[in-house]
Amino acid sequence: MNERNPEAHVHLGVFFTGVGPQLIWSDPDAPSHTAIETFVEIAQTLERGLFDAFFLGEGLRVRENRGRVFDLDVAGRPDAITQLSALAAVTERIGLVATQNTTYNYPADLARRLASLDLLSEGRAGWNIVTTDNAWTGANFRHGGWLEHERRYERAGQFVDAAKELWASWAPDAVAADGRAAGWAGPGAISPVERDSDLVRFRATATVPGSRQGRPVLFQAGDSDGGRELAARHADVVFSANTEYGKAVAYAADLRDRLARHGRSPESLRILPGASLVLGDTRADAEEKARWVRDEQVNGPRAVAYLEQYWGTDLSAYDPDGPLPVIEPVEGELDPSRGTIAIELRSGKLALIRKWREMAAERGLSIVELVREVSPGHPTFVGTPSTIADEWAHYVRTRAVDGFNLLPHLLPASITDIVDKLVPELQERGVYRTAYRGTTLRDHLDLPPLPAAGTV
């Protein structure tokens, strides 16, 4: 693939999930994953590194394992919008992106809270749009199992349409310029919004005007056909899982074709796949660090717990360094209490377990060795700052991606390594900014301006 944009720049975000094995909370140098001081340090370090945005994940219910809190990983996290509102006061430029669910939120309420973050941060807010049909999560909201799997993106589309209309419902000149006006807002300058379908129903009036960037930047996380269509219709940024170069190229081509079908230009969307990164002074050093990271992320107890999700029964008597369980798994779907499960795994676990047994027998793998092989979370990029910078320059200059949304494995070390070692290499190659050129998240992402302030 020939380079098509030699002037392209790498856009970077950090995705702090707050839960899951990728965060090595047990390291002696790891800070608290719920303390405000930790988030302030991360956000300010990223701003020093001229990152586009700091993303926060969402957890509407604490993860469990066999009916108990899953305490081998970081278990809980504060509400994303609340956290980011606090960070808006101690940062000046970096974008602040909250992951928020369209299945278990109400459109007018969530639109109001996101607009408030955008206004108070002076145009730095973003919304990472996610969906779920997970009835286990829905039990928190009296909606367990209420939404069929195939309809979750239908609701999401209606939800986002409604939010965008609410954000556009204040005219750009709605608020009086000074106290000499007859009223604080001009007659008809603020319009009520009404929706009436079986999935989205409300009548509301937005409570705040648009921000400097008009509305929050819309991110979409999802790789299914429905997710891609939602992104092509609405998203400003896509947070994808396609980091291998060939897959990234194919994904970008598919998404840009979909954009064209929706009357949108390729420049109206940024593609930032999620990626993990391990840097070393030499290739051998980086590979050794990557092995340590993987061993810490998937230790013996975590490996056994991982298999318990598939076997559906207590496996604590099994030695992680021994062979796979000889007992047969419990029939039925996977337990969703550890997070959203891919639809293809909900009824296909028996075939997967047979495949794992064959793989373990053929290669002589123990439980922990097998789980390290088959579970997600392997470092995506491993190398020196120089080699990674070269690789990323190729990715963005050939338009396979527009940058990366990075998942740190150790705080604050993962972040400071990137800012202090990799960013200078990217700048030396001319593929990374040397200063912020604007004040809003939309500015940082080099997205085209909205047609007019406060429009959709």
Short mmCIF file of N, CA, C and O in Angstrom, two decimals, residues 305-408:
data_model
loop_
_atom_site.label_atom_id
_atom_site.label_comp_id
_atom_site.label_asym_id
_atom_site.label_seq_id
_atom_site.Cartn_x
_atom_site.Cartn_y
_atom_site.Cartn_z
N ALA A 305 -9.69 -18.83 37.09
CA ALA A 305 -10.95 -18.09 37.05
C ALA A 305 -11.43 -17.88 35.62
O ALA A 305 -12.64 -17.90 35.35
N TYR A 306 -10.50 -17.69 34.69
CA TYR A 306 -10.86 -17.53 33.28
C TYR A 306 -11.56 -18.79 32.77
O TYR A 306 -12.60 -18.71 32.09
N LEU A 307 -11.00 -19.96 33.10
CA LEU A 307 -11.62 -21.21 32.66
C LEU A 307 -12.96 -21.45 33.36
O LEU A 307 -13.87 -22.04 32.78
N GLU A 308 -13.09 -20.98 34.60
CA GLU A 308 -14.36 -21.15 35.31
C GLU A 308 -15.51 -20.48 34.58
O GLU A 308 -16.65 -20.96 34.62
N GLN A 309 -15.20 -19.37 33.91
CA GLN A 309 -16.25 -18.68 33.15
C GLN A 309 -16.78 -19.59 32.05
O GLN A 309 -17.97 -19.53 31.72
N TYR A 310 -15.91 -20.42 31.46
CA TYR A 310 -16.31 -21.31 30.37
C TYR A 310 -16.84 -22.65 30.88
O TYR A 310 -17.78 -23.21 30.31
N TRP A 311 -16.23 -23.18 31.94
CA TRP A 311 -16.68 -24.45 32.49
C TRP A 311 -17.98 -24.30 33.29
O TRP A 311 -18.73 -25.24 33.45
N GLY A 312 -18.19 -23.08 33.85
CA GLY A 312 -19.40 -22.82 34.60
C GLY A 312 -19.44 -23.50 35.95
O GLY A 312 -20.52 -23.72 36.51
N THR A 313 -18.27 -23.81 36.50
CA THR A 313 -18.24 -24.50 37.80
C THR A 313 -16.94 -24.17 38.52
O THR A 313 -16.01 -23.60 37.93
N ASP A 314 -16.87 -24.52 39.79
CA ASP A 314 -15.70 -24.25 40.62
C ASP A 314 -14.53 -25.12 40.18
O ASP A 314 -14.62 -26.36 40.18
N LEU A 315 -13.42 -24.47 39.79
CA LEU A 315 -12.21 -25.19 39.37
C LEU A 315 -11.04 -24.89 40.31
O LEU A 315 -9.89 -25.14 39.96
N SER A 316 -11.34 -24.35 41.49
CA SER A 316 -10.26 -23.91 42.39
C SER A 316 -9.37 -25.05 42.86
O SER A 316 -8.25 -24.80 43.31
N ALA A 317 -9.82 -26.29 42.77
CA ALA A 317 -8.99 -27.42 43.18
C ALA A 317 -7.93 -27.77 42.14
O ALA A 317 -7.01 -28.55 42.43
N TYR A 318 -8.03 -27.21 40.95
CA TYR A 318 -7.08 -27.53 39.89
C TYR A 318 -5.82 -26.67 40.00
O TYR A 318 -5.88 -25.48 40.30
N ASP A 319 -4.68 -27.30 39.74
CA ASP A 319 -3.38 -26.63 39.78
C ASP A 319 -3.20 -25.82 38.50
O ASP A 319 -3.27 -26.40 37.40
N PRO A 320 -2.98 -24.49 38.60
CA PRO A 320 -2.77 -23.69 37.38
C PRO A 320 -1.61 -24.19 36.52
O PRO A 320 -1.61 -23.98 35.31
N ASP A 321 -0.63 -24.83 37.16
CA ASP A 321 0.51 -25.35 36.41
C ASP A 321 0.30 -26.78 35.96
O ASP A 321 1.22 -27.41 35.43
N GLY A 322 -0.89 -27.30 36.17
CA GLY A 322 -1.23 -28.65 35.74
C GLY A 322 -2.08 -28.65 34.49
O GLY A 322 -2.36 -27.60 33.90
N PRO A 323 -2.56 -29.84 34.09
CA PRO A 323 -3.36 -29.95 32.85
C PRO A 323 -4.74 -29.37 33.00
O PRO A 323 -5.23 -29.10 34.10
N LEU A 324 -5.41 -29.21 31.87
CA LEU A 324 -6.77 -28.68 31.85
C LEU A 324 -7.72 -29.61 32.60
O LEU A 324 -7.46 -30.82 32.72
N PRO A 325 -8.82 -29.06 33.12
CA PRO A 325 -9.78 -29.89 33.84
C PRO A 325 -10.28 -31.06 32.99
O PRO A 325 -10.55 -30.90 31.79
N VAL A 326 -10.41 -32.23 33.64
CA VAL A 326 -10.90 -33.40 32.93
C VAL A 326 -12.43 -33.47 32.97
O VAL A 326 -13.05 -34.19 32.19
N ILE A 327 -13.04 -32.73 33.87
CA ILE A 327 -14.50 -32.73 33.97
C ILE A 327 -15.10 -31.99 32.78
O ILE A 327 -14.46 -31.12 32.18
N GLU A 328 -16.34 -32.36 32.46
CA GLU A 328 -17.01 -31.71 31.34
C GLU A 328 -17.63 -30.39 31.80
O GLU A 328 -18.07 -30.27 32.95
N PRO A 329 -17.67 -29.39 30.93
CA PRO A 329 -18.26 -28.10 31.31
C PRO A 329 -19.76 -28.20 31.48
O PRO A 329 -20.42 -29.09 30.92
N VAL A 330 -20.31 -27.28 32.24
CA VAL A 330 -21.75 -27.19 32.42
C VAL A 330 -22.37 -26.71 31.11
O VAL A 330 -21.84 -25.83 30.44
N GLU A 331 -23.51 -27.32 30.76
CA GLU A 331 -24.21 -26.89 29.55
C GLU A 331 -24.75 -25.47 29.74
O GLU A 331 -24.97 -25.01 30.85
N GLY A 332 -24.99 -24.79 28.63
CA GLY A 332 -25.59 -23.46 28.71
C GLY A 332 -24.62 -22.37 28.28
O GLY A 332 -23.45 -22.62 27.98
N GLU A 333 -25.14 -21.15 28.27
CA GLU A 333 -24.36 -20.00 27.82
C GLU A 333 -23.34 -19.58 28.86
O GLU A 333 -23.42 -19.96 30.04
N LEU A 334 -22.39 -18.77 28.44
CA LEU A 334 -21.38 -18.25 29.35
C LEU A 334 -22.01 -17.30 30.37
O LEU A 334 -22.98 -16.60 30.07
N ASP A 335 -21.41 -17.27 31.54
CA ASP A 335 -21.84 -16.34 32.59
C ASP A 335 -21.45 -14.93 32.17
O ASP A 335 -20.26 -14.66 31.93
N PRO A 336 -22.42 -13.99 32.06
CA PRO A 336 -22.09 -12.64 31.59
C PRO A 336 -21.54 -11.72 32.68
O PRO A 336 -21.29 -10.55 32.42
N SER A 337 -21.37 -12.23 33.90
CA SER A 337 -21.03 -11.34 35.02
C SER A 337 -19.61 -10.79 34.95
O SER A 337 -19.26 -9.92 35.73
N ARG A 338 -18.79 -11.30 34.04
CA ARG A 338 -17.44 -10.77 33.89
C ARG A 338 -17.36 -9.74 32.76
O ARG A 338 -16.27 -9.32 32.38
N GLY A 339 -18.50 -9.37 32.21
CA GLY A 339 -18.50 -8.39 31.14
C GLY A 339 -19.27 -8.89 29.94
O GLY A 339 -19.67 -10.06 29.88
N THR A 340 -19.44 -8.04 28.95
CA THR A 340 -20.18 -8.40 27.75
C THR A 340 -19.45 -9.49 26.99
O THR A 340 -18.23 -9.43 26.81
N ILE A 341 -20.17 -10.48 26.52
CA ILE A 341 -19.60 -11.63 25.83
C ILE A 341 -19.98 -11.57 24.36
O ILE A 341 -21.13 -11.29 24.00
N ALA A 342 -19.01 -11.88 23.50
CA ALA A 342 -19.27 -11.91 22.07
C ALA A 342 -20.40 -12.89 21.76
O ALA A 342 -20.47 -13.98 22.34
N ILE A 343 -21.28 -12.51 20.86
CA ILE A 343 -22.47 -13.30 20.58
C ILE A 343 -22.11 -14.70 20.12
O ILE A 343 -22.79 -15.69 20.43
N GLU A 344 -20.99 -14.85 19.37
CA GLU A 344 -20.62 -16.16 18.86
C GLU A 344 -20.15 -17.12 19.95
O GLU A 344 -20.10 -18.33 19.74
N LEU A 345 -19.80 -16.59 21.14
CA LEU A 345 -19.35 -17.44 22.23
C LEU A 345 -20.48 -17.85 23.17
O LEU A 345 -20.30 -18.70 24.03
N ARG A 346 -21.64 -17.27 23.01
CA ARG A 346 -22.71 -17.52 23.97
C ARG A 346 -23.19 -18.97 23.91
O ARG A 346 -23.59 -19.54 24.91
N SER A 347 -23.18 -19.55 22.73
CA SER A 347 -23.61 -20.94 22.62
C SER A 347 -22.53 -21.83 22.00
O SER A 347 -22.77 -23.00 21.75
N GLY A 348 -21.34 -21.26 21.77
CA GLY A 348 -20.29 -22.03 21.11
C GLY A 348 -19.14 -22.41 22.01
O GLY A 348 -18.06 -22.77 21.54
N LYS A 349 -19.37 -22.41 23.32
CA LYS A 349 -18.25 -22.65 24.24
C LYS A 349 -17.77 -24.10 24.21
O LYS A 349 -16.58 -24.35 24.41
N LEU A 350 -18.64 -25.06 23.96
CA LEU A 350 -18.22 -26.46 23.98
C LEU A 350 -17.21 -26.75 22.86
O LEU A 350 -16.22 -27.44 23.08
N ALA A 351 -17.46 -26.20 21.68
CA ALA A 351 -16.53 -26.37 20.57
C ALA A 351 -15.20 -25.69 20.88
O ALA A 351 -14.12 -26.21 20.55
N LEU A 352 -15.27 -24.53 21.53
CA LEU A 352 -14.05 -23.82 21.87
C LEU A 352 -13.23 -24.61 22.90
O LEU A 352 -12.01 -24.72 22.78
N ILE A 353 -13.89 -25.18 23.89
CA ILE A 353 -13.18 -25.96 24.90
C ILE A 353 -12.53 -27.19 24.27
O ILE A 353 -11.40 -27.56 24.62
N ARG A 354 -13.21 -27.85 23.34
CA ARG A 354 -12.60 -28.99 22.63
C ARG A 354 -11.33 -28.55 21.90
O ARG A 354 -10.31 -29.24 21.92
N LYS A 355 -11.40 -27.39 21.27
CA LYS A 355 -10.23 -26.85 20.57
C LYS A 355 -9.09 -26.59 21.54
O LYS A 355 -7.93 -26.89 21.26
N TRP A 356 -9.41 -26.02 22.71
CA TRP A 356 -8.38 -25.75 23.72
C TRP A 356 -7.74 -27.05 24.20
O TRP A 356 -6.52 -27.13 24.38
N ARG A 357 -8.54 -28.08 24.41
CA ARG A 357 -8.00 -29.37 24.88
C ARG A 357 -7.05 -29.97 23.86
O ARG A 357 -6.00 -30.51 24.21
N GLU A 358 -7.43 -29.89 22.61
CA GLU A 358 -6.55 -30.39 21.54
C GLU A 358 -5.24 -29.61 21.50
O GLU A 358 -4.16 -30.19 21.37
N MET A 359 -5.34 -28.30 21.63
CA MET A 359 -4.16 -27.44 21.62
C MET A 359 -3.25 -27.72 22.81
O MET A 359 -2.03 -27.84 22.66
N ALA A 360 -3.83 -27.88 24.00
CA ALA A 360 -3.05 -28.15 25.20
C ALA A 360 -2.37 -29.50 25.12
O ALA A 360 -1.20 -29.65 25.50
N ALA A 361 -3.08 -30.52 24.60
CA ALA A 361 -2.50 -31.85 24.49
C ALA A 361 -1.37 -31.89 23.47
O ALA A 361 -0.31 -32.50 23.70
N GLU A 362 -1.57 -31.23 22.36
CA GLU A 362 -0.57 -31.22 21.29
C GLU A 362 0.72 -30.52 21.72
O GLU A 362 1.82 -30.96 21.39
N ARG A 363 0.58 -29.44 22.51
CA ARG A 363 1.76 -28.63 22.87
C ARG A 363 2.18 -28.80 24.32
O ARG A 363 3.15 -28.18 24.75
N GLY A 364 1.47 -29.63 25.07
CA GLY A 364 1.82 -29.87 26.46
C GLY A 364 1.65 -28.64 27.33
O GLY A 364 2.48 -28.37 28.20
N LEU A 365 0.55 -27.90 27.14
CA LEU A 365 0.32 -26.65 27.86
C LEU A 365 -0.42 -26.88 29.16
O LEU A 365 -1.38 -27.66 29.21
N SER A 366 0.00 -26.18 30.20
CA SER A 366 -0.74 -26.17 31.46
C SER A 366 -1.91 -25.20 31.35
O SER A 366 -2.07 -24.50 30.34
N ILE A 367 -2.71 -25.14 32.42
CA ILE A 367 -3.84 -24.20 32.45
C ILE A 367 -3.36 -22.77 32.22
O ILE A 367 -3.86 -22.06 31.34
N VAL A 368 -2.37 -22.33 33.00
CA VAL A 368 -1.92 -20.94 32.89
C VAL A 368 -1.27 -20.68 31.55
O VAL A 368 -1.45 -19.59 30.96
N GLU A 369 -0.53 -21.65 31.01
CA GLU A 369 0.11 -21.46 29.70
C GLU A 369 -0.93 -21.36 28.60
O GLU A 369 -0.81 -20.53 27.69
N LEU A 370 -1.98 -22.18 28.68
CA LEU A 370 -3.02 -22.12 27.66
C LEU A 370 -3.75 -20.78 27.72
O LEU A 370 -3.97 -20.14 26.68
N VAL A 371 -4.13 -20.36 28.92
CA VAL A 371 -4.90 -19.13 29.04
C VAL A 371 -4.07 -17.93 28.58
O VAL A 371 -4.61 -17.00 27.97
N ARG A 372 -2.78 -17.94 28.84
CA ARG A 372 -1.93 -16.86 28.33
C ARG A 372 -1.93 -16.83 26.80
O ARG A 372 -1.77 -15.77 26.20
N GLU A 373 -2.12 -17.99 26.19
CA GLU A 373 -2.16 -18.05 24.73
C GLU A 373 -3.50 -17.58 24.17
O GLU A 373 -3.55 -16.85 23.20
N VAL A 374 -4.60 -18.01 24.79
CA VAL A 374 -5.91 -17.85 24.15
C VAL A 374 -6.72 -16.66 24.64
O VAL A 374 -7.65 -16.22 23.95
N SER A 375 -6.40 -16.12 25.81
CA SER A 375 -7.19 -15.00 26.31
C SER A 375 -6.74 -13.70 25.65
O SER A 375 -5.59 -13.56 25.24
N PRO A 376 -7.65 -12.72 25.53
CA PRO A 376 -7.28 -11.44 24.91
C PRO A 376 -6.35 -10.65 25.81
O PRO A 376 -6.20 -10.94 26.99
N GLY A 377 -5.70 -9.64 25.22
CA GLY A 377 -4.88 -8.74 26.01
C GLY A 377 -3.40 -8.79 25.71
O GLY A 377 -2.61 -8.14 26.39
N HIS A 378 -2.99 -9.58 24.70
CA HIS A 378 -1.57 -9.61 24.35
C HIS A 378 -1.11 -8.21 23.92
O HIS A 378 -1.84 -7.50 23.23
N PRO A 379 0.10 -7.80 24.32
CA PRO A 379 0.60 -6.49 23.86
C PRO A 379 0.56 -6.38 22.35
O PRO A 379 0.97 -7.30 21.63
N THR A 380 0.05 -5.27 21.85
CA THR A 380 -0.12 -5.09 20.42
C THR A 380 1.17 -4.68 19.74
O THR A 380 1.51 -5.19 18.67
N PHE A 381 1.89 -3.74 20.34
CA PHE A 381 3.15 -3.25 19.78
C PHE A 381 4.24 -3.42 20.83
O PHE A 381 4.10 -2.98 21.97
N VAL A 382 5.32 -4.06 20.42
CA VAL A 382 6.45 -4.32 21.31
C VAL A 382 7.72 -3.93 20.58
O VAL A 382 7.99 -4.42 19.47
N GLY A 383 8.52 -3.02 21.16
CA GLY A 383 9.76 -2.62 20.50
C GLY A 383 10.37 -1.40 21.14
O GLY A 383 9.96 -0.96 22.21
N THR A 384 11.35 -0.84 20.47
CA THR A 384 11.99 0.38 20.94
C THR A 384 11.16 1.59 20.51
O THR A 384 10.36 1.50 19.57
N PRO A 385 11.33 2.72 21.16
CA PRO A 385 10.62 3.93 20.70
C PRO A 385 10.85 4.23 19.23
O PRO A 385 9.92 4.64 18.52
N SER A 386 12.05 3.98 18.75
CA SER A 386 12.38 4.27 17.35
C SER A 386 11.61 3.37 16.40
O SER A 386 11.02 3.83 15.41
N THR A 387 11.60 2.06 16.67
CA THR A 387 10.91 1.14 15.76
C THR A 387 9.40 1.33 15.81
O THR A 387 8.73 1.24 14.77
N ILE A 388 8.87 1.60 16.98
CA ILE A 388 7.43 1.83 17.08
C ILE A 388 7.04 3.11 16.35
O ILE A 388 6.02 3.16 15.65
N ALA A 389 7.86 4.13 16.47
CA ALA A 389 7.57 5.39 15.77
C ALA A 389 7.56 5.18 14.26
O ALA A 389 6.70 5.71 13.55
N ASP A 390 8.50 4.39 13.75
CA ASP A 390 8.53 4.09 12.32
C ASP A 390 7.26 3.33 11.90
O ASP A 390 6.66 3.62 10.86
N GLU A 391 6.87 2.35 12.72
CA GLU A 391 5.70 1.54 12.41
C GLU A 391 4.44 2.40 12.41
O GLU A 391 3.60 2.32 11.50
N TRP A 392 4.29 3.25 13.41
CA TRP A 392 3.10 4.09 13.49
C TRP A 392 3.06 5.12 12.37
O TRP A 392 1.98 5.44 11.86
N ALA A 393 4.21 5.64 11.99
CA ALA A 393 4.25 6.58 10.87
C ALA A 393 3.72 5.91 9.60
O ALA A 393 2.97 6.51 8.83
N HIS A 394 4.10 4.65 9.40
CA HIS A 394 3.61 3.92 8.23
C HIS A 394 2.11 3.73 8.30
O HIS A 394 1.39 3.91 7.30
N TYR A 395 1.60 3.37 9.46
CA TYR A 395 0.16 3.18 9.63
C TYR A 395 -0.62 4.43 9.25
O TYR A 395 -1.62 4.36 8.51
N VAL A 396 -0.23 5.58 9.77
CA VAL A 396 -1.04 6.79 9.54
C VAL A 396 -0.80 7.37 8.15
O VAL A 396 -1.72 7.94 7.55
N ARG A 397 0.41 7.24 7.63
CA ARG A 397 0.68 7.82 6.31
C ARG A 397 0.03 7.02 5.19
O ARG A 397 -0.20 7.55 4.09
N THR A 398 -0.27 5.76 5.44
CA THR A 398 -1.01 4.96 4.46
C THR A 398 -2.49 4.91 4.79
O THR A 398 -3.25 4.18 4.15
N ARG A 399 -2.90 5.65 5.80
CA ARG A 399 -4.30 5.82 6.19
C ARG A 399 -4.95 4.51 6.61
O ARG A 399 -6.17 4.35 6.50
N ALA A 400 -4.14 3.57 7.12
CA ALA A 400 -4.71 2.37 7.73
C ALA A 400 -5.45 2.75 9.00
O ALA A 400 -6.50 2.18 9.33
N VAL A 401 -4.89 3.71 9.74
CA VAL A 401 -5.51 4.25 10.95
C VAL A 401 -5.18 5.74 11.01
O VAL A 401 -4.33 6.23 10.26
N ASP A 402 -5.81 6.42 11.95
CA ASP A 402 -5.48 7.83 12.20
C ASP A 402 -4.72 7.99 13.51
O ASP A 402 -4.31 9.11 13.85
N GLY A 403 -4.52 6.92 14.22
CA GLY A 403 -3.82 6.94 15.49
C GLY A 403 -4.23 5.75 16.32
O GLY A 403 -4.76 4.76 15.80
N PHE A 404 -4.04 5.85 17.64
CA PHE A 404 -4.31 4.72 18.52
C PHE A 404 -4.89 5.20 19.85
O PHE A 404 -4.55 6.29 20.33
N ASN A 405 -5.75 4.36 20.40
CA ASN A 405 -6.29 4.58 21.73
C ASN A 405 -5.61 3.54 22.63
O ASN A 405 -5.88 2.34 22.53
N LEU A 406 -4.69 3.98 23.47
CA LEU A 406 -3.77 3.08 24.16
C LEU A 406 -4.33 2.61 25.49
O LEU A 406 -4.90 3.39 26.26
N LEU A 407 -4.14 1.33 25.77
CA LEU A 407 -4.56 0.72 27.03
C LEU A 407 -3.33 0.47 27.88
O LEU A 407 -2.54 -0.43 27.57
N PRO A 408 -3.10 1.26 28.92
CA PRO A 408 -1.89 1.10 29.74
C PRO A 408 -1.96 -0.17 30.58
O PRO A 408 -3.03 -0.59 31.01
#
